[in-house]
Amino acid sequence: MSDSSQPRPSVVLLDYGAGNIRSASRALERAGAQVELTVDPQRALATDGLVVPGVGAFAACMSGLERVKGPRIIGQRLAGGRPVLGICVGMQVLFEASEEGGDAHGCGQWPGTVERLKAPVLPHMGWNTVSVDPGSAMFAGVAEEYFYFVHSFGVRAWELETDGLTRAPLVHWADYAGERFVAAVENGPLWATQFHPEKSGEAGARLLRNWVDTL
Protein backbone atom coordinates (compact mmCIF):
# COMPACT_ATOMS: atom_id res chain seq x y z
CA MET A 1 0.00 0.00 0.00
CA SER A 2 1.28 3.44 -0.88
CA ASP A 3 2.28 5.62 2.09
CA SER A 4 -0.49 8.23 2.44
CA SER A 5 1.98 10.64 4.09
CA GLN A 6 3.91 10.89 0.82
CA PRO A 7 2.80 12.82 -2.29
CA ARG A 8 0.79 10.61 -4.60
CA PRO A 9 2.65 9.65 -7.78
CA SER A 10 1.32 11.19 -10.97
CA VAL A 11 -0.15 8.93 -13.64
CA VAL A 12 -1.27 9.91 -17.12
CA LEU A 13 -3.95 7.78 -18.78
CA LEU A 14 -3.42 8.31 -22.49
CA ASP A 15 -6.88 9.37 -23.63
CA TYR A 16 -6.49 8.70 -27.35
CA GLY A 17 -10.02 7.42 -28.04
CA ALA A 18 -9.51 3.80 -26.99
CA GLY A 19 -12.88 3.44 -25.27
CA ASN A 20 -14.27 4.12 -21.82
CA ILE A 21 -11.30 4.62 -19.50
CA ARG A 22 -13.14 6.07 -16.51
CA SER A 23 -13.09 2.76 -14.65
CA ALA A 24 -9.31 2.55 -15.09
CA SER A 25 -8.95 6.13 -13.86
CA ARG A 26 -10.99 5.41 -10.73
CA ALA A 27 -9.07 2.18 -10.04
CA LEU A 28 -5.73 3.96 -10.32
CA GLU A 29 -6.93 6.71 -7.99
CA ARG A 30 -7.91 4.06 -5.44
CA ALA A 31 -4.47 2.49 -5.91
CA GLY A 32 -2.88 5.73 -4.70
CA ALA A 33 -2.13 7.65 -7.90
CA GLN A 34 -3.03 11.15 -8.93
CA VAL A 35 -4.53 10.51 -12.38
CA GLU A 36 -4.81 12.78 -15.38
CA LEU A 37 -6.52 11.93 -18.68
CA THR A 38 -4.69 13.67 -21.51
CA VAL A 39 -3.08 13.33 -24.93
CA ASP A 40 -0.57 16.11 -24.26
CA PRO A 41 2.85 14.66 -25.18
CA GLN A 42 4.71 16.77 -22.63
CA ARG A 43 2.42 15.69 -19.80
CA ALA A 44 2.70 12.06 -20.93
CA LEU A 45 6.49 12.28 -20.96
CA ALA A 46 6.81 14.09 -17.63
CA THR A 47 4.42 12.00 -15.52
CA ASP A 48 5.68 9.36 -13.08
CA GLY A 49 3.73 6.59 -14.81
CA LEU A 50 1.99 6.28 -18.18
CA VAL A 51 -0.98 3.95 -18.77
CA VAL A 52 -1.85 2.90 -22.32
CA PRO A 53 -5.40 1.50 -22.34
CA GLY A 54 -7.05 -0.22 -25.27
CA VAL A 55 -10.53 -1.48 -26.12
CA GLY A 56 -11.69 -2.67 -29.52
CA ALA A 57 -9.76 -3.41 -32.70
CA PHE A 58 -5.96 -3.36 -32.84
CA ALA A 59 -5.74 -1.22 -36.00
CA ALA A 60 -8.14 1.39 -34.62
CA CYS A 61 -6.16 1.64 -31.39
CA MET A 62 -2.89 2.01 -33.30
CA SER A 63 -4.44 4.70 -35.49
CA GLY A 64 -5.53 6.61 -32.39
CA LEU A 65 -2.11 6.19 -30.78
CA GLU A 66 -0.32 7.43 -33.88
CA ARG A 67 -2.53 10.54 -34.02
CA VAL A 68 -1.25 11.57 -30.59
CA LYS A 69 2.36 10.39 -31.19
CA GLY A 70 1.81 7.52 -28.75
CA PRO A 71 4.50 5.17 -30.13
CA ARG A 72 7.12 7.93 -29.85
CA ILE A 73 6.01 8.81 -26.32
CA ILE A 74 6.16 5.16 -25.23
CA GLY A 75 9.58 4.72 -26.83
CA GLN A 76 11.02 7.85 -25.25
CA ARG A 77 9.75 6.92 -21.80
CA LEU A 78 11.16 3.40 -21.99
CA ALA A 79 14.50 4.65 -23.31
CA GLY A 80 14.74 6.71 -20.13
CA GLY A 81 13.57 3.85 -17.86
CA ARG A 82 10.22 5.56 -17.18
CA PRO A 83 7.32 3.22 -16.29
CA VAL A 84 4.62 2.33 -18.82
CA LEU A 85 1.62 0.05 -18.21
CA GLY A 86 -0.36 -1.35 -21.16
CA ILE A 87 -3.85 -2.80 -20.62
CA CYS A 88 -5.74 -5.19 -22.95
CA VAL A 89 -5.26 -3.92 -26.54
CA GLY A 90 -2.84 -1.47 -24.90
CA MET A 91 -0.67 -4.56 -24.33
CA GLN A 92 -1.22 -5.98 -27.81
CA VAL A 93 -0.05 -2.78 -29.56
CA LEU A 94 3.34 -3.15 -27.85
CA PHE A 95 4.11 -6.08 -30.17
CA GLU A 96 5.25 -5.81 -33.79
CA ALA A 97 1.99 -6.61 -35.54
CA SER A 98 -1.50 -8.08 -35.41
CA GLU A 99 -3.37 -10.20 -37.91
CA GLU A 100 -6.64 -8.61 -36.77
CA GLY A 101 -8.17 -6.74 -39.73
CA GLY A 102 -5.15 -7.54 -41.90
CA ASP A 103 -1.49 -7.20 -41.01
CA ALA A 104 -1.58 -4.08 -38.82
CA HIS A 105 1.73 -2.85 -37.42
CA GLY A 106 2.27 -2.18 -33.72
CA CYS A 107 4.74 -0.21 -31.61
CA GLY A 108 7.41 -2.92 -31.88
CA GLN A 109 8.58 -2.90 -28.28
CA TRP A 110 8.46 -6.72 -28.39
CA PRO A 111 8.76 -9.07 -31.36
CA GLY A 112 5.77 -11.19 -32.25
CA THR A 113 2.33 -11.09 -33.81
CA VAL A 114 -1.04 -10.86 -32.10
CA GLU A 115 -3.14 -13.73 -33.47
CA ARG A 116 -6.76 -14.83 -33.33
CA LEU A 117 -7.19 -17.41 -30.58
CA LYS A 118 -8.08 -20.87 -31.82
CA ALA A 119 -10.64 -21.52 -29.10
CA PRO A 120 -14.07 -22.84 -30.20
CA VAL A 121 -15.97 -19.92 -28.63
CA LEU A 122 -14.86 -16.31 -28.92
CA PRO A 123 -14.51 -13.78 -27.46
CA HIS A 124 -12.80 -15.08 -24.37
CA MET A 125 -14.91 -13.14 -21.90
CA GLY A 126 -15.01 -13.50 -18.15
CA TRP A 127 -12.83 -14.63 -15.27
CA ASN A 128 -9.77 -16.81 -15.76
CA THR A 129 -6.67 -17.82 -13.85
CA VAL A 130 -3.18 -16.61 -14.65
CA SER A 131 -0.11 -18.80 -14.24
CA VAL A 132 2.35 -16.47 -12.54
CA ASP A 133 6.11 -16.71 -13.00
CA PRO A 134 7.92 -16.87 -9.63
CA GLY A 135 9.53 -13.67 -8.43
CA SER A 136 6.85 -11.43 -9.88
CA ALA A 137 6.59 -7.87 -8.58
CA MET A 138 3.40 -7.34 -10.55
CA PHE A 139 1.53 -10.14 -8.75
CA ALA A 140 3.14 -9.72 -5.32
CA GLY A 141 0.59 -10.23 -2.58
CA VAL A 142 -2.20 -11.25 -4.97
CA ALA A 143 -4.11 -13.94 -3.07
CA GLU A 144 -6.10 -15.40 -5.97
CA GLU A 145 -4.85 -14.97 -9.51
CA TYR A 146 -8.27 -14.63 -11.17
CA PHE A 147 -8.64 -11.75 -13.61
CA TYR A 148 -11.25 -10.47 -16.04
CA PHE A 149 -10.60 -10.93 -19.76
CA VAL A 150 -12.44 -9.67 -22.86
CA HIS A 151 -10.62 -10.48 -26.11
CA SER A 152 -10.54 -12.67 -29.20
CA PHE A 153 -6.89 -12.07 -30.13
CA GLY A 154 -3.73 -12.65 -28.14
CA VAL A 155 -0.03 -13.46 -28.25
CA ARG A 156 0.32 -17.23 -28.53
CA ALA A 157 4.15 -17.37 -28.59
CA TRP A 158 6.75 -15.29 -26.77
CA GLU A 159 9.54 -14.51 -29.26
CA LEU A 160 11.90 -12.16 -27.45
CA GLU A 161 15.34 -13.69 -27.01
CA THR A 162 17.74 -12.40 -24.38
CA ASP A 163 21.52 -12.33 -24.44
CA GLY A 164 21.91 -13.57 -20.87
CA LEU A 165 23.43 -10.26 -19.78
CA THR A 166 20.16 -8.50 -19.03
CA ARG A 167 17.33 -9.80 -16.91
CA ALA A 168 14.83 -11.72 -19.00
CA PRO A 169 11.23 -10.47 -18.91
CA LEU A 170 8.77 -12.33 -16.71
CA VAL A 171 6.00 -13.70 -18.92
CA HIS A 172 2.77 -14.88 -17.31
CA TRP A 173 0.38 -17.16 -19.18
CA ALA A 174 -3.31 -18.05 -19.22
CA ASP A 175 -5.25 -20.85 -20.88
CA TYR A 176 -8.65 -20.64 -22.52
CA ALA A 177 -10.25 -23.83 -23.89
CA GLY A 178 -6.81 -25.36 -24.31
CA GLU A 179 -5.39 -22.25 -25.99
CA ARG A 180 -2.32 -20.84 -24.19
CA PHE A 181 -1.62 -17.11 -24.54
CA VAL A 182 0.38 -14.35 -22.86
CA ALA A 183 -1.67 -12.85 -20.01
CA ALA A 184 0.89 -10.37 -18.66
CA VAL A 185 4.52 -9.29 -19.03
CA GLU A 186 7.02 -7.57 -16.73
CA ASN A 187 9.94 -6.18 -18.71
CA GLY A 188 11.86 -3.60 -16.67
CA PRO A 189 9.85 -0.35 -16.74
CA LEU A 190 7.32 -1.87 -19.19
CA TRP A 191 4.45 -3.82 -17.67
CA ALA A 192 1.40 -5.02 -19.58
CA THR A 193 -1.71 -7.13 -19.03
CA GLN A 194 -4.09 -8.76 -21.51
CA PHE A 195 -6.76 -8.77 -18.80
CA HIS A 196 -8.43 -5.72 -17.29
CA PRO A 197 -7.06 -5.17 -13.75
CA GLU A 198 -9.54 -2.33 -13.21
CA LYS A 199 -12.39 -4.86 -13.63
CA SER A 200 -10.73 -7.67 -11.67
CA GLY A 201 -11.81 -7.00 -8.10
CA GLU A 202 -9.28 -7.11 -5.27
CA ALA A 203 -6.72 -9.05 -7.33
CA GLY A 204 -6.69 -6.32 -9.96
CA ALA A 205 -6.66 -3.60 -7.32
CA ARG A 206 -3.60 -5.15 -5.68
CA LEU A 207 -1.83 -5.42 -9.03
CA LEU A 208 -2.45 -1.73 -9.72
CA ARG A 209 -1.19 -0.82 -6.24
CA ASN A 210 1.95 -2.85 -6.94
CA TRP A 211 2.52 -0.84 -10.12
CA VAL A 212 1.80 2.52 -8.47
CA ASP A 213 4.22 1.61 -5.67
CA THR A 214 7.03 1.31 -8.24
CA LEU A 215 6.59 4.93 -9.40
CSV table of C-alpha atoms in Angstrom, one decimal:
chain,number,residue,atom,x,y,z
A,1,MET,CA,0.0,0.0,0.0
A,2,SER,CA,1.3,3.4,-0.9
A,3,ASP,CA,2.3,5.6,2.1
A,4,SER,CA,-0.5,8.2,2.4
A,5,SER,CA,2.0,10.6,4.1
A,6,GLN,CA,3.9,10.9,0.8
A,7,PRO,CA,2.8,12.8,-2.3
A,8,ARG,CA,0.8,10.6,-4.6
A,9,PRO,CA,2.7,9.6,-7.8
A,10,SER,CA,1.3,11.2,-11.0
A,11,VAL,CA,-0.1,8.9,-13.6
A,12,VAL,CA,-1.3,9.9,-17.1
A,13,LEU,CA,-3.9,7.8,-18.8
A,14,LEU,CA,-3.4,8.3,-22.5
A,15,ASP,CA,-6.9,9.4,-23.6
A,16,TYR,CA,-6.5,8.7,-27.4
A,17,GLY,CA,-10.0,7.4,-28.0
A,18,ALA,CA,-9.5,3.8,-27.0
A,19,GLY,CA,-12.9,3.4,-25.3
A,20,ASN,CA,-14.3,4.1,-21.8
A,21,ILE,CA,-11.3,4.6,-19.5
A,22,ARG,CA,-13.1,6.1,-16.5
A,23,SER,CA,-13.1,2.8,-14.6
A,24,ALA,CA,-9.3,2.5,-15.1
A,25,SER,CA,-8.9,6.1,-13.9
A,26,ARG,CA,-11.0,5.4,-10.7
A,27,ALA,CA,-9.1,2.2,-10.0
A,28,LEU,CA,-5.7,4.0,-10.3
A,29,GLU,CA,-6.9,6.7,-8.0
A,30,ARG,CA,-7.9,4.1,-5.4
A,31,ALA,CA,-4.5,2.5,-5.9
A,32,GLY,CA,-2.9,5.7,-4.7
A,33,ALA,CA,-2.1,7.6,-7.9
A,34,GLN,CA,-3.0,11.2,-8.9
A,35,VAL,CA,-4.5,10.5,-12.4
A,36,GLU,CA,-4.8,12.8,-15.4
A,37,LEU,CA,-6.5,11.9,-18.7
A,38,THR,CA,-4.7,13.7,-21.5
A,39,VAL,CA,-3.1,13.3,-24.9
A,40,ASP,CA,-0.6,16.1,-24.3
A,41,PRO,CA,2.9,14.7,-25.2
A,42,GLN,CA,4.7,16.8,-22.6
A,43,ARG,CA,2.4,15.7,-19.8
A,44,ALA,CA,2.7,12.1,-20.9
A,45,LEU,CA,6.5,12.3,-21.0
A,46,ALA,CA,6.8,14.1,-17.6
A,47,THR,CA,4.4,12.0,-15.5
A,48,ASP,CA,5.7,9.4,-13.1
A,49,GLY,CA,3.7,6.6,-14.8
A,50,LEU,CA,2.0,6.3,-18.2
A,51,VAL,CA,-1.0,4.0,-18.8
A,52,VAL,CA,-1.8,2.9,-22.3
A,53,PRO,CA,-5.4,1.5,-22.3
A,54,GLY,CA,-7.0,-0.2,-25.3
A,55,VAL,CA,-10.5,-1.5,-26.1
A,56,GLY,CA,-11.7,-2.7,-29.5
A,57,ALA,CA,-9.8,-3.4,-32.7
A,58,PHE,CA,-6.0,-3.4,-32.8
A,59,ALA,CA,-5.7,-1.2,-36.0
A,60,ALA,CA,-8.1,1.4,-34.6
A,61,CYS,CA,-6.2,1.6,-31.4
A,62,MET,CA,-2.9,2.0,-33.3
A,63,SER,CA,-4.4,4.7,-35.5
A,64,GLY,CA,-5.5,6.6,-32.4
A,65,LEU,CA,-2.1,6.2,-30.8
A,66,GLU,CA,-0.3,7.4,-33.9
A,67,ARG,CA,-2.5,10.5,-34.0
A,68,VAL,CA,-1.2,11.6,-30.6
A,69,LYS,CA,2.4,10.4,-31.2
A,70,GLY,CA,1.8,7.5,-28.7
A,71,PRO,CA,4.5,5.2,-30.1
A,72,ARG,CA,7.1,7.9,-29.9
A,73,ILE,CA,6.0,8.8,-26.3
A,74,ILE,CA,6.2,5.2,-25.2
A,75,GLY,CA,9.6,4.7,-26.8
A,76,GLN,CA,11.0,7.9,-25.2
A,77,ARG,CA,9.8,6.9,-21.8
A,78,LEU,CA,11.2,3.4,-22.0
A,79,ALA,CA,14.5,4.6,-23.3
A,80,GLY,CA,14.7,6.7,-20.1
A,81,GLY,CA,13.6,3.9,-17.9
A,82,ARG,CA,10.2,5.6,-17.2
A,83,PRO,CA,7.3,3.2,-16.3
A,84,VAL,CA,4.6,2.3,-18.8
A,85,LEU,CA,1.6,0.0,-18.2
A,86,GLY,CA,-0.4,-1.4,-21.2
A,87,ILE,CA,-3.8,-2.8,-20.6
A,88,CYS,CA,-5.7,-5.2,-23.0
A,89,VAL,CA,-5.3,-3.9,-26.5
A,90,GLY,CA,-2.8,-1.5,-24.9
A,91,MET,CA,-0.7,-4.6,-24.3
A,92,GLN,CA,-1.2,-6.0,-27.8
A,93,VAL,CA,0.0,-2.8,-29.6
A,94,LEU,CA,3.3,-3.1,-27.9
A,95,PHE,CA,4.1,-6.1,-30.2
A,96,GLU,CA,5.2,-5.8,-33.8
A,97,ALA,CA,2.0,-6.6,-35.5
A,98,SER,CA,-1.5,-8.1,-35.4
A,99,GLU,CA,-3.4,-10.2,-37.9
A,100,GLU,CA,-6.6,-8.6,-36.8
A,101,GLY,CA,-8.2,-6.7,-39.7
A,102,GLY,CA,-5.1,-7.5,-41.9
A,103,ASP,CA,-1.5,-7.2,-41.0
A,104,ALA,CA,-1.6,-4.1,-38.8
A,105,HIS,CA,1.7,-2.9,-37.4
A,106,GLY,CA,2.3,-2.2,-33.7
A,107,CYS,CA,4.7,-0.2,-31.6
A,108,GLY,CA,7.4,-2.9,-31.9
A,109,GLN,CA,8.6,-2.9,-28.3
A,110,TRP,CA,8.5,-6.7,-28.4
A,111,PRO,CA,8.8,-9.1,-31.4
A,112,GLY,CA,5.8,-11.2,-32.2
A,113,THR,CA,2.3,-11.1,-33.8
A,114,VAL,CA,-1.0,-10.9,-32.1
A,115,GLU,CA,-3.1,-13.7,-33.5
A,116,ARG,CA,-6.8,-14.8,-33.3
A,117,LEU,CA,-7.2,-17.4,-30.6
A,118,LYS,CA,-8.1,-20.9,-31.8
A,119,ALA,CA,-10.6,-21.5,-29.1
A,120,PRO,CA,-14.1,-22.8,-30.2
A,121,VAL,CA,-16.0,-19.9,-28.6
A,122,LEU,CA,-14.9,-16.3,-28.9
A,123,PRO,CA,-14.5,-13.8,-27.5
A,124,HIS,CA,-12.8,-15.1,-24.4
A,125,MET,CA,-14.9,-13.1,-21.9
A,126,GLY,CA,-15.0,-13.5,-18.1
A,127,TRP,CA,-12.8,-14.6,-15.3
A,128,ASN,CA,-9.8,-16.8,-15.8
A,129,THR,CA,-6.7,-17.8,-13.9
A,130,VAL,CA,-3.2,-16.6,-14.7
A,131,SER,CA,-0.1,-18.8,-14.2
A,132,VAL,CA,2.4,-16.5,-12.5
A,133,ASP,CA,6.1,-16.7,-13.0
A,134,PRO,CA,7.9,-16.9,-9.6
A,135,GLY,CA,9.5,-13.7,-8.4
A,136,SER,CA,6.9,-11.4,-9.9
A,137,ALA,CA,6.6,-7.9,-8.6
A,138,MET,CA,3.4,-7.3,-10.6
A,139,PHE,CA,1.5,-10.1,-8.8
A,140,ALA,CA,3.1,-9.7,-5.3
A,141,GLY,CA,0.6,-10.2,-2.6
A,142,VAL,CA,-2.2,-11.3,-5.0
A,143,ALA,CA,-4.1,-13.9,-3.1
A,144,GLU,CA,-6.1,-15.4,-6.0
A,145,GLU,CA,-4.8,-15.0,-9.5
A,146,TYR,CA,-8.3,-14.6,-11.2
A,147,PHE,CA,-8.6,-11.8,-13.6
A,148,TYR,CA,-11.3,-10.5,-16.0
A,149,PHE,CA,-10.6,-10.9,-19.8
A,150,VAL,CA,-12.4,-9.7,-22.9
A,151,HIS,CA,-10.6,-10.5,-26.1
A,152,SER,CA,-10.5,-12.7,-29.2
A,153,PHE,CA,-6.9,-12.1,-30.1
A,154,GLY,CA,-3.7,-12.6,-28.1
A,155,VAL,CA,0.0,-13.5,-28.2
A,156,ARG,CA,0.3,-17.2,-28.5
A,157,ALA,CA,4.2,-17.4,-28.6
A,158,TRP,CA,6.8,-15.3,-26.8
A,159,GLU,CA,9.5,-14.5,-29.3
A,160,LEU,CA,11.9,-12.2,-27.5
A,161,GLU,CA,15.3,-13.7,-27.0
A,162,THR,CA,17.7,-12.4,-24.4
A,163,ASP,CA,21.5,-12.3,-24.4
A,164,GLY,CA,21.9,-13.6,-20.9
A,165,LEU,CA,23.4,-10.3,-19.8
A,166,THR,CA,20.2,-8.5,-19.0
A,167,ARG,CA,17.3,-9.8,-16.9
A,168,ALA,CA,14.8,-11.7,-19.0
A,169,PRO,CA,11.2,-10.5,-18.9
A,170,LEU,CA,8.8,-12.3,-16.7
A,171,VAL,CA,6.0,-13.7,-18.9
A,172,HIS,CA,2.8,-14.9,-17.3
A,173,TRP,CA,0.4,-17.2,-19.2
A,174,ALA,CA,-3.3,-18.1,-19.2
A,175,ASP,CA,-5.2,-20.9,-20.9
A,176,TYR,CA,-8.6,-20.6,-22.5
A,177,ALA,CA,-10.2,-23.8,-23.9
A,178,GLY,CA,-6.8,-25.4,-24.3
A,179,GLU,CA,-5.4,-22.2,-26.0
A,180,ARG,CA,-2.3,-20.8,-24.2
A,181,PHE,CA,-1.6,-17.1,-24.5
A,182,VAL,CA,0.4,-14.3,-22.9
A,183,ALA,CA,-1.7,-12.9,-20.0
A,184,ALA,CA,0.9,-10.4,-18.7
A,185,VAL,CA,4.5,-9.3,-19.0
A,186,GLU,CA,7.0,-7.6,-16.7
A,187,ASN,CA,9.9,-6.2,-18.7
A,188,GLY,CA,11.9,-3.6,-16.7
A,189,PRO,CA,9.8,-0.4,-16.7
A,190,LEU,CA,7.3,-1.9,-19.2
A,191,TRP,CA,4.5,-3.8,-17.7
A,192,ALA,CA,1.4,-5.0,-19.6
A,193,THR,CA,-1.7,-7.1,-19.0
A,194,GLN,CA,-4.1,-8.8,-21.5
A,195,PHE,CA,-6.8,-8.8,-18.8
A,196,HIS,CA,-8.4,-5.7,-17.3
A,197,PRO,CA,-7.1,-5.2,-13.8
A,198,GLU,CA,-9.5,-2.3,-13.2
A,199,LYS,CA,-12.4,-4.9,-13.6
A,200,SER,CA,-10.7,-7.7,-11.7
A,201,GLY,CA,-11.8,-7.0,-8.1
A,202,GLU,CA,-9.3,-7.1,-5.3
A,203,ALA,CA,-6.7,-9.1,-7.3
A,204,GLY,CA,-6.7,-6.3,-10.0
A,205,ALA,CA,-6.7,-3.6,-7.3
A,206,ARG,CA,-3.6,-5.2,-5.7
A,207,LEU,CA,-1.8,-5.4,-9.0
A,208,LEU,CA,-2.5,-1.7,-9.7
A,209,ARG,CA,-1.2,-0.8,-6.2
A,210,ASN,CA,1.9,-2.8,-6.9
A,211,TRP,CA,2.5,-0.8,-10.1
A,212,VAL,CA,1.8,2.5,-8.5
A,213,ASP,CA,4.2,1.6,-5.7
A,214,THR,CA,7.0,1.3,-8.2
A,215,LEU,CA,6.6,4.9,-9.4
